Coordinates of C-alpha atoms and ligand atoms in Angstrom, one line a residue:
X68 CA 7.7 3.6 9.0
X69 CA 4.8 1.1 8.3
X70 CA 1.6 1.2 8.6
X71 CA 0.9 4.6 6.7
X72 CA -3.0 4.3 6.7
X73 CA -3.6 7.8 6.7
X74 CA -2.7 7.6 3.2
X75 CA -5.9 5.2 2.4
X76 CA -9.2 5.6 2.9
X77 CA -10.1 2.8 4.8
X78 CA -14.2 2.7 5.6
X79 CA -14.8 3.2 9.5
X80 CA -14.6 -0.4 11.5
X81 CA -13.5 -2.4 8.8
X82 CA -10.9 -4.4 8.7
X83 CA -9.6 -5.1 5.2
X84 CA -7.9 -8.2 4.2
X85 CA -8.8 -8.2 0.8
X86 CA -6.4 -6.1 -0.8
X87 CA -4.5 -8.6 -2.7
X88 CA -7.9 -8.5 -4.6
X89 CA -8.7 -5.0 -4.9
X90 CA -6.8 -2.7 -2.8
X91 CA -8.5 0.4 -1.0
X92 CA -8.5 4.4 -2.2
X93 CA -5.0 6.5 -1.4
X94 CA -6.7 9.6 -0.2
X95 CA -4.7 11.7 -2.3
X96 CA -5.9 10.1 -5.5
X97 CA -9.7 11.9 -4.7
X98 CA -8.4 15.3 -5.3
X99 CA -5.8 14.6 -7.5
X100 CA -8.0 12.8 -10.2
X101 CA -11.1 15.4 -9.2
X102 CA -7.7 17.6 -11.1
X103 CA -7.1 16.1 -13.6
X104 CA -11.0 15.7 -14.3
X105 CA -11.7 19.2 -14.1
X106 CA -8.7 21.4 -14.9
X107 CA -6.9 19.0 -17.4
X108 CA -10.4 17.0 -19.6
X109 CA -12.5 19.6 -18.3
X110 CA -10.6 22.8 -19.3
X111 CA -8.2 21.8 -21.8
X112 CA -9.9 19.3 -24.0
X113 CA -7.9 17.7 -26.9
X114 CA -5.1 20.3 -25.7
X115 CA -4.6 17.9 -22.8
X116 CA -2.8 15.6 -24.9
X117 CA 0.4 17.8 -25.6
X118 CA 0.0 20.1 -23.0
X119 CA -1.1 17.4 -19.7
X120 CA 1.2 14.6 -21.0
X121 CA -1.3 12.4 -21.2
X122 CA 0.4 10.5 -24.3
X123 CA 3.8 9.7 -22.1
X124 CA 1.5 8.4 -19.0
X125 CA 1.9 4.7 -19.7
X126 CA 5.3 4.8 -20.3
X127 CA 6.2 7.1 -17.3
X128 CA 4.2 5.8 -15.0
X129 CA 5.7 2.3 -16.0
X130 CA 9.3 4.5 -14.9
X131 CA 7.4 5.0 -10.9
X132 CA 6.4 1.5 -10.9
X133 CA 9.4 -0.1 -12.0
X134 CA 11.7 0.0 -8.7
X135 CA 8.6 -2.1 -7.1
X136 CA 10.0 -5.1 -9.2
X137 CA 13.9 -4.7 -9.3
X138 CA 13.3 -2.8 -13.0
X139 CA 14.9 -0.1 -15.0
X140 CA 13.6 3.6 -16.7
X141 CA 11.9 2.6 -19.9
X142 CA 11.6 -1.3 -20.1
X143 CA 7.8 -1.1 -18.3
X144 CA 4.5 0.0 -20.6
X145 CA 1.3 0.6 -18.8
X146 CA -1.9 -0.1 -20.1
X147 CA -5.0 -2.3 -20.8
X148 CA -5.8 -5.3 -18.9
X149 CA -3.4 -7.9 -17.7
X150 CA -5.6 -10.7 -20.0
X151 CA -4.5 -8.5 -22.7
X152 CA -0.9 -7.7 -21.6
X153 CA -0.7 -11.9 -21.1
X154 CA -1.6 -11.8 -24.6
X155 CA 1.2 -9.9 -25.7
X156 CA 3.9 -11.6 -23.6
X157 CA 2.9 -14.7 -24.6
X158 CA 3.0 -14.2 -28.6
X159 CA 6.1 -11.7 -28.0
X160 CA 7.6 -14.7 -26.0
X161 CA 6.3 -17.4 -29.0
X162 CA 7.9 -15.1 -31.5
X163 CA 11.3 -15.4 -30.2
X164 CA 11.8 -19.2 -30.3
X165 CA 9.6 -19.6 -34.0
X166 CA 11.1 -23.7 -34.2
X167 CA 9.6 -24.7 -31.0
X168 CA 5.6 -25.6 -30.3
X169 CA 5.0 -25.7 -26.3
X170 CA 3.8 -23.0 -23.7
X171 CA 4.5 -24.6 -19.9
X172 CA 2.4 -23.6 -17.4
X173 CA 1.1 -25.1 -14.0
X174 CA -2.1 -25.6 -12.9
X175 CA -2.0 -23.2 -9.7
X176 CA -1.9 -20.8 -12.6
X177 CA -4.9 -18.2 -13.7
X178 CA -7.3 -18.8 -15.2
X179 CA -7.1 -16.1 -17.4
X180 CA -3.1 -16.3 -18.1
X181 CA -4.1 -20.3 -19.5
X182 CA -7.4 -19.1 -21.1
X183 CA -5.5 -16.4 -23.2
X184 CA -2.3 -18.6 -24.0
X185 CA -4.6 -20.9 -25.7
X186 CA -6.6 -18.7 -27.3
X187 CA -3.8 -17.4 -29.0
X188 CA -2.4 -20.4 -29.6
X189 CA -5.4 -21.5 -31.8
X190 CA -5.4 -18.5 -34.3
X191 CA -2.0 -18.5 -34.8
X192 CA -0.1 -21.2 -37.1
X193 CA 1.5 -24.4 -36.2
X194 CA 0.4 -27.3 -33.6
X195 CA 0.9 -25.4 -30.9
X196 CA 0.6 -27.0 -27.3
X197 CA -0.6 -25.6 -23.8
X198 CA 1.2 -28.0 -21.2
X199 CA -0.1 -27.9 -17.8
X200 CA 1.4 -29.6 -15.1
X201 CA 1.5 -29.2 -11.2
X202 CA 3.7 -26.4 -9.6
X203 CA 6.2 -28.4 -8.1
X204 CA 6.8 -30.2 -11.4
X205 CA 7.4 -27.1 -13.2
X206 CA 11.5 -27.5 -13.5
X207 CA 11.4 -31.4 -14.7
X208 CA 9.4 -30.4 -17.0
X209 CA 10.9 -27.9 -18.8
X210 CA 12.7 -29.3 -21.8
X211 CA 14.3 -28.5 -25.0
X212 CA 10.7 -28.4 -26.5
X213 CA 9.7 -25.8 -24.8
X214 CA 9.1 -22.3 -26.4
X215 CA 7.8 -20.2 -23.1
X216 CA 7.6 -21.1 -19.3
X217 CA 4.8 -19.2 -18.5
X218 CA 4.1 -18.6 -14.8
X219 CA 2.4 -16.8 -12.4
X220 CA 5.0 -16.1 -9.3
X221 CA 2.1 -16.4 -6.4
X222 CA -0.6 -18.4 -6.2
X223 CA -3.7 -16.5 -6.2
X224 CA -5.9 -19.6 -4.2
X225 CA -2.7 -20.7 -1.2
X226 CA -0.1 -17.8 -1.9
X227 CA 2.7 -20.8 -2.7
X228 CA 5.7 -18.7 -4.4
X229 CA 7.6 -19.5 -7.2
X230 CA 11.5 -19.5 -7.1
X231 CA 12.2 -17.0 -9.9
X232 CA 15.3 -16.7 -9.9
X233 CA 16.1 -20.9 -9.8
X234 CA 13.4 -21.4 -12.4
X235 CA 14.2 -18.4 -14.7
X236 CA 17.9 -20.1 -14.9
X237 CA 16.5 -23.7 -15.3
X238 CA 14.3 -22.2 -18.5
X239 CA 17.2 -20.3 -20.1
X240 CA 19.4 -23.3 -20.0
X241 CA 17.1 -25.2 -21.8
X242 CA 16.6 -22.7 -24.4
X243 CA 13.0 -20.9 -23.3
X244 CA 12.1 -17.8 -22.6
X245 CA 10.5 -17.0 -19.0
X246 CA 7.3 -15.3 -18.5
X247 CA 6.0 -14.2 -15.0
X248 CA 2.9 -13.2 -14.3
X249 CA 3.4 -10.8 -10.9
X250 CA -0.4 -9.9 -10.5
X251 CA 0.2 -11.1 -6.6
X252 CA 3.8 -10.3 -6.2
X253 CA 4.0 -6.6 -7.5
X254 CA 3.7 -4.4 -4.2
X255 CA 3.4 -7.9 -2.3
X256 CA 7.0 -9.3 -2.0
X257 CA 10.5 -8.6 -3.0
X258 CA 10.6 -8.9 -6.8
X259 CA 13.7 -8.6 -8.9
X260 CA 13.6 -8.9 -12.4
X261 CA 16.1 -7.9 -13.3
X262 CA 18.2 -9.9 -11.5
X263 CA 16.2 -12.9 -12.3
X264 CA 16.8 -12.1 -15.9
X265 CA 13.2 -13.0 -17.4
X266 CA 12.5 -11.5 -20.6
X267 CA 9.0 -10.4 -20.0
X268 CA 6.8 -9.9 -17.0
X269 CA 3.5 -8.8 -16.7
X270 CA 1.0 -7.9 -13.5
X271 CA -1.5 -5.4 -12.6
X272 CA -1.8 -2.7 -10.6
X273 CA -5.4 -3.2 -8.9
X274 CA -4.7 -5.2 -6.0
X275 CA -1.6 -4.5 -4.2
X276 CA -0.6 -1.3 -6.0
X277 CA -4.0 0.1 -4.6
X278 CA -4.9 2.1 -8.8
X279 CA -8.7 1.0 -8.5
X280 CA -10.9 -1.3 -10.0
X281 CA -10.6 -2.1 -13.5
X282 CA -6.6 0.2 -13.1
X283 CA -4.7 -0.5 -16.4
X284 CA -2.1 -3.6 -16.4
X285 CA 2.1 -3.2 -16.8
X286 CA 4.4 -5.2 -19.3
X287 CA 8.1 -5.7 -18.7
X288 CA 10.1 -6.6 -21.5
X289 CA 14.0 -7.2 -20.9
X290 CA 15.4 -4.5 -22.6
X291 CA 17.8 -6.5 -25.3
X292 CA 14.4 -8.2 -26.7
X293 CA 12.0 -5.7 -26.7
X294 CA 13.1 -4.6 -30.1
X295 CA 13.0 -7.8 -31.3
X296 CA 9.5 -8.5 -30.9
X297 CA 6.6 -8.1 -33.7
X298 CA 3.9 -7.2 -31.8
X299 CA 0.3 -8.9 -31.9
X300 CA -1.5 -6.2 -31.1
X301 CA -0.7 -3.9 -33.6
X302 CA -2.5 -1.2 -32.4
X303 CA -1.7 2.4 -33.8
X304 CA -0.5 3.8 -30.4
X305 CA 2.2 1.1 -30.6
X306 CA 3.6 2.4 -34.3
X307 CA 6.7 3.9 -35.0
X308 CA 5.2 7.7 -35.9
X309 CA 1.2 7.0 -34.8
X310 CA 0.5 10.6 -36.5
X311 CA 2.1 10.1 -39.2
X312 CA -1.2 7.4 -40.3
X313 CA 0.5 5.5 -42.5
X314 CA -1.3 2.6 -43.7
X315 CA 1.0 0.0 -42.9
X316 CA 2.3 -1.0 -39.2
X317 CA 5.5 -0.4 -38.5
X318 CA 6.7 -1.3 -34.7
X319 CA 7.5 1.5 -32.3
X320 CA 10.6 1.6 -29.9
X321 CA 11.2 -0.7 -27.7
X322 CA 8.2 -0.6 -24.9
X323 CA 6.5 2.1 -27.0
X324 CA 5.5 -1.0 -29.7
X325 CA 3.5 -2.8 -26.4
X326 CA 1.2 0.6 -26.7
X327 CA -2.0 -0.7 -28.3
X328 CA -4.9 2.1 -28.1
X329 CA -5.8 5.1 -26.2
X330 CA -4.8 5.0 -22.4
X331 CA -7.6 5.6 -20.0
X332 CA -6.8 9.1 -18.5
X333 CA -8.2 9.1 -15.7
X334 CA -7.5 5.6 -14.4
X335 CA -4.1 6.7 -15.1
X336 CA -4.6 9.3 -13.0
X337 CA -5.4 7.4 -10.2
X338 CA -2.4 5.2 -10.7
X339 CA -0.1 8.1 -10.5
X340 CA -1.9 8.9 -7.2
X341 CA -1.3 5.0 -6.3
X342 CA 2.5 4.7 -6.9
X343 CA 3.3 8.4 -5.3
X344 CA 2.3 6.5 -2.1
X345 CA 5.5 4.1 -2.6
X346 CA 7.8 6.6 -2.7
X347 CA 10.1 6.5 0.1
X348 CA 9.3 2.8 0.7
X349 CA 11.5 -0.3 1.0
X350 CA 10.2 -3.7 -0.5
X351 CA 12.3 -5.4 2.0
X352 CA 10.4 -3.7 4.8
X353 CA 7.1 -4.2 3.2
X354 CA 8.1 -7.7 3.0
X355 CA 9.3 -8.0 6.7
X356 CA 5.9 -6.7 7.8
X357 CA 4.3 -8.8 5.4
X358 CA 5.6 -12.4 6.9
X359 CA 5.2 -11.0 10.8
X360 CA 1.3 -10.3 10.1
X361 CA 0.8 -13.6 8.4
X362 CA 2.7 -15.6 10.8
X363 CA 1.0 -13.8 13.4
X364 CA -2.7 -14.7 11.6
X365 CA -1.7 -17.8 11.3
X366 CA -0.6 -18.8 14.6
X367 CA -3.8 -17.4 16.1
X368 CA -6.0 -18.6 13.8
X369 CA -4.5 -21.9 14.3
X370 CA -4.5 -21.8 18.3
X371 CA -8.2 -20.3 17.7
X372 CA -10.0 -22.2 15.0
X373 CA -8.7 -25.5 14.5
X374 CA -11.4 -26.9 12.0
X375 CA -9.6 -24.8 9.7
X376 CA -6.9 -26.3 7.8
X377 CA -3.6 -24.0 6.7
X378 CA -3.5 -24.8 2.6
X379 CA -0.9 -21.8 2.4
X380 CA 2.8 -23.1 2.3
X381 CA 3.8 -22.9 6.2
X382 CA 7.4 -22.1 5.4
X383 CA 7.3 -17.9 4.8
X384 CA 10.0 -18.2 2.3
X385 CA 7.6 -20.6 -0.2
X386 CA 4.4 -18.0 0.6
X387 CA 3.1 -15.0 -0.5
X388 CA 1.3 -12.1 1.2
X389 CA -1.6 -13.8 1.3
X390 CA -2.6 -17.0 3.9
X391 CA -5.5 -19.4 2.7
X392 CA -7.5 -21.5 5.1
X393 CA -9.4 -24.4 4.1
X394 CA -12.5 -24.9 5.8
X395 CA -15.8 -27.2 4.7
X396 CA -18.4 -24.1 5.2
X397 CA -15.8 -21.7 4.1
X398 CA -18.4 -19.8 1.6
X399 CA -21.0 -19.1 4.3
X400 CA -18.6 -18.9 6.8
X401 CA -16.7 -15.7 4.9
X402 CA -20.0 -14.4 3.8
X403 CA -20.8 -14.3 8.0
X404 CA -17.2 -12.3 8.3
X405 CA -17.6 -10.1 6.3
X406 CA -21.7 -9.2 7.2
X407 CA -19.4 -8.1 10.7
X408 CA -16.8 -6.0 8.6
X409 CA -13.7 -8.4 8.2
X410 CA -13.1 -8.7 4.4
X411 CA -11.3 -11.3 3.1
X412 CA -12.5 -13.7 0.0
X413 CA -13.9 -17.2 -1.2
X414 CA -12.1 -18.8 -3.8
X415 CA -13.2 -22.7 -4.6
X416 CA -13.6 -25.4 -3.8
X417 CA -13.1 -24.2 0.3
X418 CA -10.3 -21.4 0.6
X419 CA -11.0 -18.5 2.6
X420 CA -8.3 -16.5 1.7
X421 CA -6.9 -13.9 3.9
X422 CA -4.4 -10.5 2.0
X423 CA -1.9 -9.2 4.2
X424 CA -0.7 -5.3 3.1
X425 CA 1.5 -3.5 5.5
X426 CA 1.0 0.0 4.4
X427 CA -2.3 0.0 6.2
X428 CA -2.6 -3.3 8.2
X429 CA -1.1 -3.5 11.6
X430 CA -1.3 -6.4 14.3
X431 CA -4.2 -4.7 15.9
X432 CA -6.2 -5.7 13.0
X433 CA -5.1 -9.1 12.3
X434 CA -6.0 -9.9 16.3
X435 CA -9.2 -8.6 15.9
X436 CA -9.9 -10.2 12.4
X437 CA -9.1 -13.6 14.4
X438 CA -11.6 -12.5 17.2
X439 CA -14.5 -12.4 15.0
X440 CA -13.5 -15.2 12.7
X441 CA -13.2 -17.3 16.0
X442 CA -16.9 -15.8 17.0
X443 CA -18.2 -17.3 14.0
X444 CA -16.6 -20.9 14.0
X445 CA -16.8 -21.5 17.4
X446 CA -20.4 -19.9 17.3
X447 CA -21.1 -21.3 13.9
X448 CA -22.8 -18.2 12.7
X449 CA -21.8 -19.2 9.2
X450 CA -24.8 -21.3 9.6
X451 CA -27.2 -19.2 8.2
X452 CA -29.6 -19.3 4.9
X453 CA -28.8 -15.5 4.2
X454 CA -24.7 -16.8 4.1
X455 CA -25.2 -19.9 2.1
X456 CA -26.4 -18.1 -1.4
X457 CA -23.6 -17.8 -3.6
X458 CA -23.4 -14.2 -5.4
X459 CA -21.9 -13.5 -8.7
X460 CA -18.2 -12.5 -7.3
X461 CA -16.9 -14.4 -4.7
Ligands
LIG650 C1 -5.9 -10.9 -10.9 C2 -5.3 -11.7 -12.0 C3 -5.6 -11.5 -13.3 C4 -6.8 -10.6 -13.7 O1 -6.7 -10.3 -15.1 P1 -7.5 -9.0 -15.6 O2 -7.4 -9.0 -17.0 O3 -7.0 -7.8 -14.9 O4 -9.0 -9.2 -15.2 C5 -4.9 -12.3 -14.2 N1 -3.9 -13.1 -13.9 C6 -3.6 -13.3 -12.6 C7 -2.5 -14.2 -12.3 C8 -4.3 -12.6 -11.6 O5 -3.9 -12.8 -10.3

């Protein structure tokens, strides 16, 4: 049954609804990691590697996250950042259709995810084209020029959600190969993919998978490509016999060749911690919760606060965990919620943006996070110098 807070370590009177940024610490990852810290790095050095299993974390750990997204053992590799695990998809994905030149993509996408696309796209050979129209366009657009539809599933600003499944089938008929980016959907909402049938999909585990800031990323490739894939990063983790140092690169295995270096220990650590807590639990219930608390938040904040305008997609079926608000003072007016211990975010030009994450939210909190936020419309304590200064992260 949900909420299982005692699991997190929430801090005293504060309500969190920023964990589809960064999500909060599962107690049991403290003393867990303190473990692996002292007993395993501290006592068994370089033995650790054999004898801990450190060098089968990413790929095991990819094993406990899979059921999250509707995946199977040994098609998910854990590790770096999901900028670099974008990277990979993306060339993976460019690699398997060499006669065509476009990457789709729509502008309610990442930053990052377009940033990387075209990086790539402008060291490797061949006019190569980053095409960028508006979400709902997404399906016209895709044509028989098109090498990769490249999405993210959620909308990190209003939380609008993708159909995968309808536009998975609308890319494979014409000939492309799907990419989702589940950075807001993993842990979030019901995700399937392999039902969907996508051959890669990347996300990370940070925000609603609770591993901590900076946690390493995931990579789903659909097992009948993976082998067909020469890797960009070629990194020596990802080679067929890495201790066997031969000079030239030769691909690993399947998932093993989307290994690039050494995996952070101890961030791996906590991620074990992380996904331990999902054990047990039903996406379906998570999303259930999910949709009561947001339709709850909205409703009140709507009845509450009507200067603030719902950008978020009011039909739950086309939404996310997450609800945006658009308000004109929306900076200051987040900066004065959170100075009283409601955490949500600012993203620009207006949204405050509200997470909604049922293993330690209840209704309690989202009434109470609509008290305050009502106290400082109404009240306009946003309207204050110390609120109006706009600090590195938002
Ligand atoms: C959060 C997020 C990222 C962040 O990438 P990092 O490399 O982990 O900093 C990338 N893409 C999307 C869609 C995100 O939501």
């Amino acid at each position: 049954m949900l909420p299982i807070k005692h699991q997190f370590h929430l801090p005293k009177d504060m309500i969190y609804l920023d964990g589809n940024s960064l999500g909060p610490l599962p107690v049991a990852a403290l003393k867990q990691t303190a473990a692996v810290i002292q007993d395993q790095w501290g006592e068994h050095l370089i033995t650790g590697w054999n004898r801990d299993g450190w060098m089968q974390q990413p790929g095991s750990l990819g094993n406990a996250l899979a059921p999250i997204i509707g995946a199977s053992n040994d098609t998910i590799m854990v590790g770096d950042t999901l900028s670099i695990k974008v990277f990979q998809a993306v060339s993976a994905a460019l690699s398997l259709r060499p006669d065509r030149r476009v990457v789709l993509s729509d502008s309610g996408n990442f930053p990052t995810d377009l940033y990387m696309a075209e990086g790539l796209m402008s060291h490797i050979n061949g006019d190569y084209e980053l095409k960028i129209v508006d979400p709902e366009e997404v399906r016209d657009a895709i044509d028989e020029s098109v090498a990769v539809v490249m999405l993210t599933h959620i909308d990190y600003r209003t939380g609008r959600m993708h159909d995968m499944q309808n536009i998975t089938a609308a890319a494979h008929q014409a000939g492309a190969v799907m990419l989702w980016d589940l950075a807001h959907s993993a842990g979030a909402v019901v995700v399937d993919v392999e039902a969907c049938g996508c051959e890669f999909a990347v996300g990370c585990t940070y925000k609603y998978l609770n591993a901590g800031p900076g946690a390493p990323a995931f990579i789903y490739a659909r097992p009948d490509i993976a082998d067909q894939v020469q890797p960009i990063l070629s990194g020596w983790l990802g080679h067929d016999a890495p201790f066997a140092f031969e000079p030239q690169y030769r691909p690993g295995q399947q998932m093993e060749r989307f290994r690039v270096g050494t995996p952070p220990v101890i961030q791996m650590a906590v991620l074990e911690s992380a996904l331990a807590v999902w054990q047990g639990i039903s996406m379906h219930d998570v999303r259930q919760r999910s949709v009561e608390l947001s339709e709850l938040f909205i409703q009140l904040v709507e009845q509450r606060c009507p200067s603030l305008e719902l950008v978020s997609p009011r039909n739950s079926a086309e939404r996310g965990s997450q609800v945006s608000f658009a308000f004109e003072n929306g900076y200051a007016a987040m900066q004065a919620l959170i100075d009283r211990k409601v955490i949500g975010d600012f993203r620009q030009p207006n949204l405050m943006r509200f997470g909604f994450t049922p293993l330690y939210t209840d209704e309690h909190d989202v009434t109470q996070a609509v008290d305050v936020l009502a106290d400082v419309i109404e009240n306009r304590l946003w309207d204050n110098p110390i609120y109006l200064t706009v600090k590195a992260v938002t």
